[in-house]
mmCIF file of C-alpha atoms in Angstrom:
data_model
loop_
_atom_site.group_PDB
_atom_site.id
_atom_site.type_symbol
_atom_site.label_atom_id
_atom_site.label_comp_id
_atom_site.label_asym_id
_atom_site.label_seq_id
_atom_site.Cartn_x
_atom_site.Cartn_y
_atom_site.Cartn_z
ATOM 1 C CA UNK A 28 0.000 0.000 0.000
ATOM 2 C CA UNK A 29 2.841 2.513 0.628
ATOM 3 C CA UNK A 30 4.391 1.816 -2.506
ATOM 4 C CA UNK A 31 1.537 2.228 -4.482
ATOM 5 C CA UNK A 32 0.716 5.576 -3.076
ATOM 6 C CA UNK A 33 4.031 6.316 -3.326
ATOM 7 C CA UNK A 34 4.015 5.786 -6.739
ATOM 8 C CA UNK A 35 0.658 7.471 -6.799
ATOM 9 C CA UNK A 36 2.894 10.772 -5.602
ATOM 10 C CA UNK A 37 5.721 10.705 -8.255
ATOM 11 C CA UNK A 38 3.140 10.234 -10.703
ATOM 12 C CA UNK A 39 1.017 12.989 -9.932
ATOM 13 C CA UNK A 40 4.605 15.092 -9.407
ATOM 14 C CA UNK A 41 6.172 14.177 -12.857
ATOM 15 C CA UNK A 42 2.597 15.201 -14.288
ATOM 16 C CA UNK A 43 2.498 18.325 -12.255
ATOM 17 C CA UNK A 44 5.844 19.347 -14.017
ATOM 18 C CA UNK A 45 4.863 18.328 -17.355
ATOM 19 C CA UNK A 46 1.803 20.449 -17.018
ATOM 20 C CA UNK A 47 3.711 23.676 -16.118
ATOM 21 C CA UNK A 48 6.775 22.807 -18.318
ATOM 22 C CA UNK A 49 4.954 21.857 -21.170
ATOM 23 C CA UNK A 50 3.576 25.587 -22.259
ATOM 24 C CA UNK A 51 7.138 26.641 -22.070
ATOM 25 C CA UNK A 52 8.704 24.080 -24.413
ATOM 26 C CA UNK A 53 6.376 25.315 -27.106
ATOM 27 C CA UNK A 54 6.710 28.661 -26.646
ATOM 28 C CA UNK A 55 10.511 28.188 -27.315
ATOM 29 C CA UNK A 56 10.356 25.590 -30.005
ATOM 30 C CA UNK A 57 8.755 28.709 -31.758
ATOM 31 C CA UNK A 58 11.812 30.990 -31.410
ATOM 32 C CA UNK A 59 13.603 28.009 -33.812
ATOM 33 C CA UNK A 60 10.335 27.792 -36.259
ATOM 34 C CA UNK A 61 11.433 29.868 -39.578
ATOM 35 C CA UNK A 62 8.095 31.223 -39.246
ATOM 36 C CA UNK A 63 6.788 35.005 -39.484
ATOM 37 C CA UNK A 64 3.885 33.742 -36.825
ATOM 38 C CA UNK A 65 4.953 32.557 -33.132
ATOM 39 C CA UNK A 66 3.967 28.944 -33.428
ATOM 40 C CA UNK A 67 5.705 25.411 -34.425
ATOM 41 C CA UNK A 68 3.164 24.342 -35.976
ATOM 42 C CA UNK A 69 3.175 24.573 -39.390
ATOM 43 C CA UNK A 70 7.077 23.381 -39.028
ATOM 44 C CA UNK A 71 9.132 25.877 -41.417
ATOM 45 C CA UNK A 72 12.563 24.850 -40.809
ATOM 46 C CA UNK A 73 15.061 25.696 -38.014
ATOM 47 C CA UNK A 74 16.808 29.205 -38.098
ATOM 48 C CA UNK A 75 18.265 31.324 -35.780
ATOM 49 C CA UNK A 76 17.633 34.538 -37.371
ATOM 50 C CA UNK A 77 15.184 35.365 -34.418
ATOM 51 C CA UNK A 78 17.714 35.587 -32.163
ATOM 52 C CA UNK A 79 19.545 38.257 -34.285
ATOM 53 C CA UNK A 80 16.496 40.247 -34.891
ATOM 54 C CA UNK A 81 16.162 40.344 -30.847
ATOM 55 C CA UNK A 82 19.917 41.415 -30.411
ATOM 56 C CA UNK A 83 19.122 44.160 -32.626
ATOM 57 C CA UNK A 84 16.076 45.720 -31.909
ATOM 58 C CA UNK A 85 17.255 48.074 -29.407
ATOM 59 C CA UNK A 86 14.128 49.173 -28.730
ATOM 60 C CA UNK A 87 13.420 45.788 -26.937
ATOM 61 C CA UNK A 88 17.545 45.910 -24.744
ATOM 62 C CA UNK A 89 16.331 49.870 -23.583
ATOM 63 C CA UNK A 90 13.195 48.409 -22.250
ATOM 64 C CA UNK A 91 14.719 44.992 -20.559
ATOM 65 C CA UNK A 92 16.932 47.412 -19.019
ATOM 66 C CA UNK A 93 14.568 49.538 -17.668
ATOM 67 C CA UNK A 94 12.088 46.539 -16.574
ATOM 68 C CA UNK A 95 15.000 45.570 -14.523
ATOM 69 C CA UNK A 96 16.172 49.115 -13.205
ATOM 70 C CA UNK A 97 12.606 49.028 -11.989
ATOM 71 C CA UNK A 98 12.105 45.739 -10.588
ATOM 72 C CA UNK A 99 15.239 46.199 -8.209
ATOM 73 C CA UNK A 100 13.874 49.772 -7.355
ATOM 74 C CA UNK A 101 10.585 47.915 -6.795
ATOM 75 C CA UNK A 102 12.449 45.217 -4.721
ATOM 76 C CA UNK A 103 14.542 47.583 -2.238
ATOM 77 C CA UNK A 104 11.493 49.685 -1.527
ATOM 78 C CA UNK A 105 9.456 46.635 -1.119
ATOM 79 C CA UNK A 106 11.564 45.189 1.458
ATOM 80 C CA UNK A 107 12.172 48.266 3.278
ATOM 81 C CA UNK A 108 8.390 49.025 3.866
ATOM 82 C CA UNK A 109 7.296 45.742 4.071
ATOM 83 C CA UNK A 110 9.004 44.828 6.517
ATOM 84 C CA UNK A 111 9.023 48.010 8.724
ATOM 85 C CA UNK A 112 5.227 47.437 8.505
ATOM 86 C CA UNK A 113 5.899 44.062 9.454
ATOM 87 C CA UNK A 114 7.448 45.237 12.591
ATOM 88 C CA UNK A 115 5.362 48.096 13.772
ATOM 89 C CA UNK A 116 2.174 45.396 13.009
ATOM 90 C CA UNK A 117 3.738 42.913 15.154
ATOM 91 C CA UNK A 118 4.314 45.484 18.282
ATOM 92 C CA UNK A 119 1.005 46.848 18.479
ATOM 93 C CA UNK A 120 -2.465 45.488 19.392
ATOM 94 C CA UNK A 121 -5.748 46.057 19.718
ATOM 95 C CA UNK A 122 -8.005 47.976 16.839
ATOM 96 C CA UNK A 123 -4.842 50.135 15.537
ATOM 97 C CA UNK A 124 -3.408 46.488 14.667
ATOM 98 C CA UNK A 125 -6.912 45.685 12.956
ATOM 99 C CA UNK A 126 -6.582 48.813 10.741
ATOM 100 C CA UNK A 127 -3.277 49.223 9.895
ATOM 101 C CA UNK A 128 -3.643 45.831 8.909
ATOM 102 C CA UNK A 129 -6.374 45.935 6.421
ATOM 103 C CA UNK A 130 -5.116 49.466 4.880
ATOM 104 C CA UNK A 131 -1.937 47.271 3.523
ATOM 105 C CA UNK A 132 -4.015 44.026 2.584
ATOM 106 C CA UNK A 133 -6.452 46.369 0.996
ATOM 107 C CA UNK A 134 -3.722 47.020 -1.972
ATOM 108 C CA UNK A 135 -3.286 43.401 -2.960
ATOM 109 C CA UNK A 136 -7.069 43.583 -3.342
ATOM 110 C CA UNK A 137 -7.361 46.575 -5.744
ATOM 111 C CA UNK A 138 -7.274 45.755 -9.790
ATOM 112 C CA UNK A 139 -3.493 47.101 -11.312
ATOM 113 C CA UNK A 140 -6.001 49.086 -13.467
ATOM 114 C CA UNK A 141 -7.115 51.125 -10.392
ATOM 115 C CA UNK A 142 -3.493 51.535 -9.002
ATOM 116 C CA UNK A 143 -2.018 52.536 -11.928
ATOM 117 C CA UNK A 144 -4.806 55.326 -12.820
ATOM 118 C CA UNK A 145 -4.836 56.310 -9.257
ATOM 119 C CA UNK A 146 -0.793 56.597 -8.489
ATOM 120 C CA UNK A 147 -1.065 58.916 -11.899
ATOM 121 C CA UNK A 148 -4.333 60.690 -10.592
ATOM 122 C CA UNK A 149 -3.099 61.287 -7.560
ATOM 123 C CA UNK A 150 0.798 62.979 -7.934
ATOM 124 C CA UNK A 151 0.309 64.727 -10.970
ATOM 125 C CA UNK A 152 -2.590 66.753 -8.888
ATOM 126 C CA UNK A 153 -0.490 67.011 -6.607
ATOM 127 C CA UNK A 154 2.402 68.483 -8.674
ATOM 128 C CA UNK A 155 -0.397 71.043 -10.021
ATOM 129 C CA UNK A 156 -1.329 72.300 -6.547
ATOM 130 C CA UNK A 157 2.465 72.597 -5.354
ATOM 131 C CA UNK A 158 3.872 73.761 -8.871
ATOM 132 C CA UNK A 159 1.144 75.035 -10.706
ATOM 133 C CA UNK A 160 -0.643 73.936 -14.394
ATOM 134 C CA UNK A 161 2.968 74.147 -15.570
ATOM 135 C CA UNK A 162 4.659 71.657 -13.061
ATOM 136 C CA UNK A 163 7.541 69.472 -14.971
ATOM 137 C CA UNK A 164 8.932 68.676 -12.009
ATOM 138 C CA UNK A 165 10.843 65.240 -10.609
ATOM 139 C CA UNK A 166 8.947 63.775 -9.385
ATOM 140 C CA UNK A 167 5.435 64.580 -10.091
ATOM 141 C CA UNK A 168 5.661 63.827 -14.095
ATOM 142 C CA UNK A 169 4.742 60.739 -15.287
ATOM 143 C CA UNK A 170 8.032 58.057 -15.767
ATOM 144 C CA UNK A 171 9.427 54.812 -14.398
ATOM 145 C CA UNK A 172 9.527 56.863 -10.819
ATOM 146 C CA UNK A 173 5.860 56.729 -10.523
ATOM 147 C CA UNK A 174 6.304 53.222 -11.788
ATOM 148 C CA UNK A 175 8.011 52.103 -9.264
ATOM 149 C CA UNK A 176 5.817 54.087 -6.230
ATOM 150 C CA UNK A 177 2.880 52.448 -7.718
ATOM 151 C CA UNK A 178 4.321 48.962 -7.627
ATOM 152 C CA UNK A 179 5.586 49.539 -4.112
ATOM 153 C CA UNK A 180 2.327 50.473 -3.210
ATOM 154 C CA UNK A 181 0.760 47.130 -3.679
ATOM 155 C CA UNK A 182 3.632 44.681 -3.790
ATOM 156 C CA UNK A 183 4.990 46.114 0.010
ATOM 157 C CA UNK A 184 2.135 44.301 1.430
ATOM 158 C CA UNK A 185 3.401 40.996 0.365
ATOM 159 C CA UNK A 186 6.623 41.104 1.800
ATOM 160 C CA UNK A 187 4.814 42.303 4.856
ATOM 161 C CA UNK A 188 2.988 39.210 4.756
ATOM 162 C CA UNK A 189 6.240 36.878 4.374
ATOM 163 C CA UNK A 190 7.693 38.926 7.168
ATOM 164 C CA UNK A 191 4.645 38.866 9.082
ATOM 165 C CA UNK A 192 4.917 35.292 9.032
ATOM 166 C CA UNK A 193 8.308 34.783 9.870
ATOM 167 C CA UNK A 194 8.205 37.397 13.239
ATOM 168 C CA UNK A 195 5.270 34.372 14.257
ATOM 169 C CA UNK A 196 8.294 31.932 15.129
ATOM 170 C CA UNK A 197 10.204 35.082 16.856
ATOM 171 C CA UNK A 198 10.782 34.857 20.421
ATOM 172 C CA UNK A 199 10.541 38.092 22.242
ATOM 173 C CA UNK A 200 12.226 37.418 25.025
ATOM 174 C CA UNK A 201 15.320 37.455 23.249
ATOM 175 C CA UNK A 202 14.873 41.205 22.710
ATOM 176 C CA UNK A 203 14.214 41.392 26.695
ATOM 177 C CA UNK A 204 17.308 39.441 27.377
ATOM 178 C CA UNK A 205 19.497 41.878 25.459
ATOM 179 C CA UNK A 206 18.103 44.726 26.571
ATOM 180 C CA UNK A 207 18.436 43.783 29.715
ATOM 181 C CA UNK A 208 22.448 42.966 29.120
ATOM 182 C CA UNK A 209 22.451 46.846 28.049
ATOM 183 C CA UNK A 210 22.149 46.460 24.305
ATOM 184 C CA UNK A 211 20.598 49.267 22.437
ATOM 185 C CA UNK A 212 17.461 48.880 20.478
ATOM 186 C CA UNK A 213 19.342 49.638 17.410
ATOM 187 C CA UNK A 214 21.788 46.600 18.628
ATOM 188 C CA UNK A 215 18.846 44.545 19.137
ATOM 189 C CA UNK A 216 17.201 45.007 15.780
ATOM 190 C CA UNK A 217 20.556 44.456 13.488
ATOM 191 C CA UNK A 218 22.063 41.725 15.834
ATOM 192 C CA UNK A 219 18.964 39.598 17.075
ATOM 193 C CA UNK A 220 15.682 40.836 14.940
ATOM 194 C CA UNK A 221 16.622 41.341 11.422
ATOM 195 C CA UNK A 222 19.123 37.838 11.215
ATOM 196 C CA UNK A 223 15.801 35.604 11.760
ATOM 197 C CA UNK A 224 14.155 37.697 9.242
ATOM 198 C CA UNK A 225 16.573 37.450 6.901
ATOM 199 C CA UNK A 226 15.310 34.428 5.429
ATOM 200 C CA UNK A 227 11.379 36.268 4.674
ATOM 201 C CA UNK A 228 13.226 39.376 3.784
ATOM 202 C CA UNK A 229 15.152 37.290 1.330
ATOM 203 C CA UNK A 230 12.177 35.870 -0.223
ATOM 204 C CA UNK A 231 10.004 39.099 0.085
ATOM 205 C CA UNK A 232 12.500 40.322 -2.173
ATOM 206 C CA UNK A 233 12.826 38.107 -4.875
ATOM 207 C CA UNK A 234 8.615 38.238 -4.975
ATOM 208 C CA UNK A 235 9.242 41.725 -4.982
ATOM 209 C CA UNK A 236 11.321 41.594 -8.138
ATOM 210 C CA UNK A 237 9.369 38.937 -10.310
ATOM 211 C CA UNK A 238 6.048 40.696 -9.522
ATOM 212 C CA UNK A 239 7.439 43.797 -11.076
ATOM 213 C CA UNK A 240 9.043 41.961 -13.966
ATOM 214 C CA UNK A 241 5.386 41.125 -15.124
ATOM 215 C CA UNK A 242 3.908 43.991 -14.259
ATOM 216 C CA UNK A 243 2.095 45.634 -16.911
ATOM 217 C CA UNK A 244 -1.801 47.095 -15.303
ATOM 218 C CA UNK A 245 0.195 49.712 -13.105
ATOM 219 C CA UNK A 246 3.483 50.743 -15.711
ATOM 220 C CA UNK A 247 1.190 51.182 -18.347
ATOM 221 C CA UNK A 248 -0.264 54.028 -17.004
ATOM 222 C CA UNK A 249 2.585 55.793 -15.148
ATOM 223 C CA UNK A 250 5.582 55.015 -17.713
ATOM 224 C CA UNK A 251 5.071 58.236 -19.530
ATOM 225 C CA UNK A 252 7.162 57.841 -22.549
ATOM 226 C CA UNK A 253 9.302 55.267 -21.270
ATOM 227 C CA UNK A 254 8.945 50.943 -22.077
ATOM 228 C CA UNK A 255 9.284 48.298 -19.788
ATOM 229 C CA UNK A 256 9.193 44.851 -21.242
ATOM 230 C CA UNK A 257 5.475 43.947 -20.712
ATOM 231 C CA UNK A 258 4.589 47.302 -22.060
ATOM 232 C CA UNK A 259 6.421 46.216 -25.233
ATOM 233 C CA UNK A 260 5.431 43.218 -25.743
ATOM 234 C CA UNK A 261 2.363 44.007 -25.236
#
């Protein structure tokens, strides 16, 4: 009986992989099809000449470039806010706790669409009241900078989450003991707090990074006249 559900499991896991793998084997048989349409079927020959069309559209290496100036922008701020919120969540109690709570979930909930408009919406006013109709100022123009505080806005709250989780297995009385031994809350965070959240803050970032790789809702509207990858492609 264990064997057979044990084969049950690496059956169901090699199909599992299959299943996710398979999409992405014929999405890059077609960069080797010597076809003007994305597919492999019909079969037109192998080529590479794909390959050197993508090394020189440089239209395509400006935005890669940019998608990834922006998705470690994204990341850094991410992990910053994330997990400060993280923290300050995790000291407090009571309704405060409750709300400050739901005001970051609340962003994960909100369509791209909404963000995007509404990160635009909201500094470009804001550059009119401060600057006047004629405002070009940093940073209240559209660009990859409101990019990036849009992203942040949303993709913060799931590092907090990762974080959140991690500060669960915590023990507080670490903090107590060193503070006691006449260690400074600044010693205490960087020598006791932040090392067992390293591993979430890790992870928080690389989420951070990937989510605004594929971003494309919340750059579209705040990229002014710049490209990120998704906004090409697309």
């Amino acid at each position: 009986m264990h064997k057979f559900r044990l084969g049950l499991a690496h059956l169901y896991t090699f199909l599992f992989l299959i299943y996710l793998l398979a999409p992405l084997a014929v999405m890059s048989g077609a960069a080797f099809n010597d076809s003007k349409l994305p597919s492999i079927v019909p079969w037109r020959g192998f080529t590479w000449r794909w390959f050197a069309e993508l090394w020189a559209d440089e239209r395509m290496l400006v935005a890669f470039g940019n998608t990834l100036v922006v998705a470690v922008a994204v990341a850094v701020l991410s992990v910053i806010v994330g997990t400060a919120s993280a923290i300050l969540i995790n000291s407090i109690s009571g309704r405060l706790r409750t709300v400050l709570y739901g005001m970051m979930i609340s962003t994960i909930l909100i369509p791209g669409v909404v963000i995007g408009i509404s990160t635009l919406l909201m500094w470009t006013k804001l550059g009119g009241l401060i600057f006047g109709a004629d405002d070009r100022m940093f940073p209240f123009i559209p660009g990859l900078h409101l990019s990036v505080l849009g992203q942040v806005s949303y993709i913060a709250a799931m590092v907090m989450l990762l974080v959140l989780a991690r500060l669960q297995s915590f023990d507080g009385g670490l903090e107590e003991a060193a503070l006691d031994l006449g260690a400074s809350h600044a010693q205490v965070m960087r020598r006791i707090l932040l090392p067992h959240l390293y591993p979430a803050i890790g992870a928080g970032a690389a989420v951070a990074f990937f989510q605004s790789i594929e971003n494309f809702n919340v750059t579209q509207f705040t990229r002014g006249g710049k490209d990120t990858l998704t906004v090409y492609v697309f």
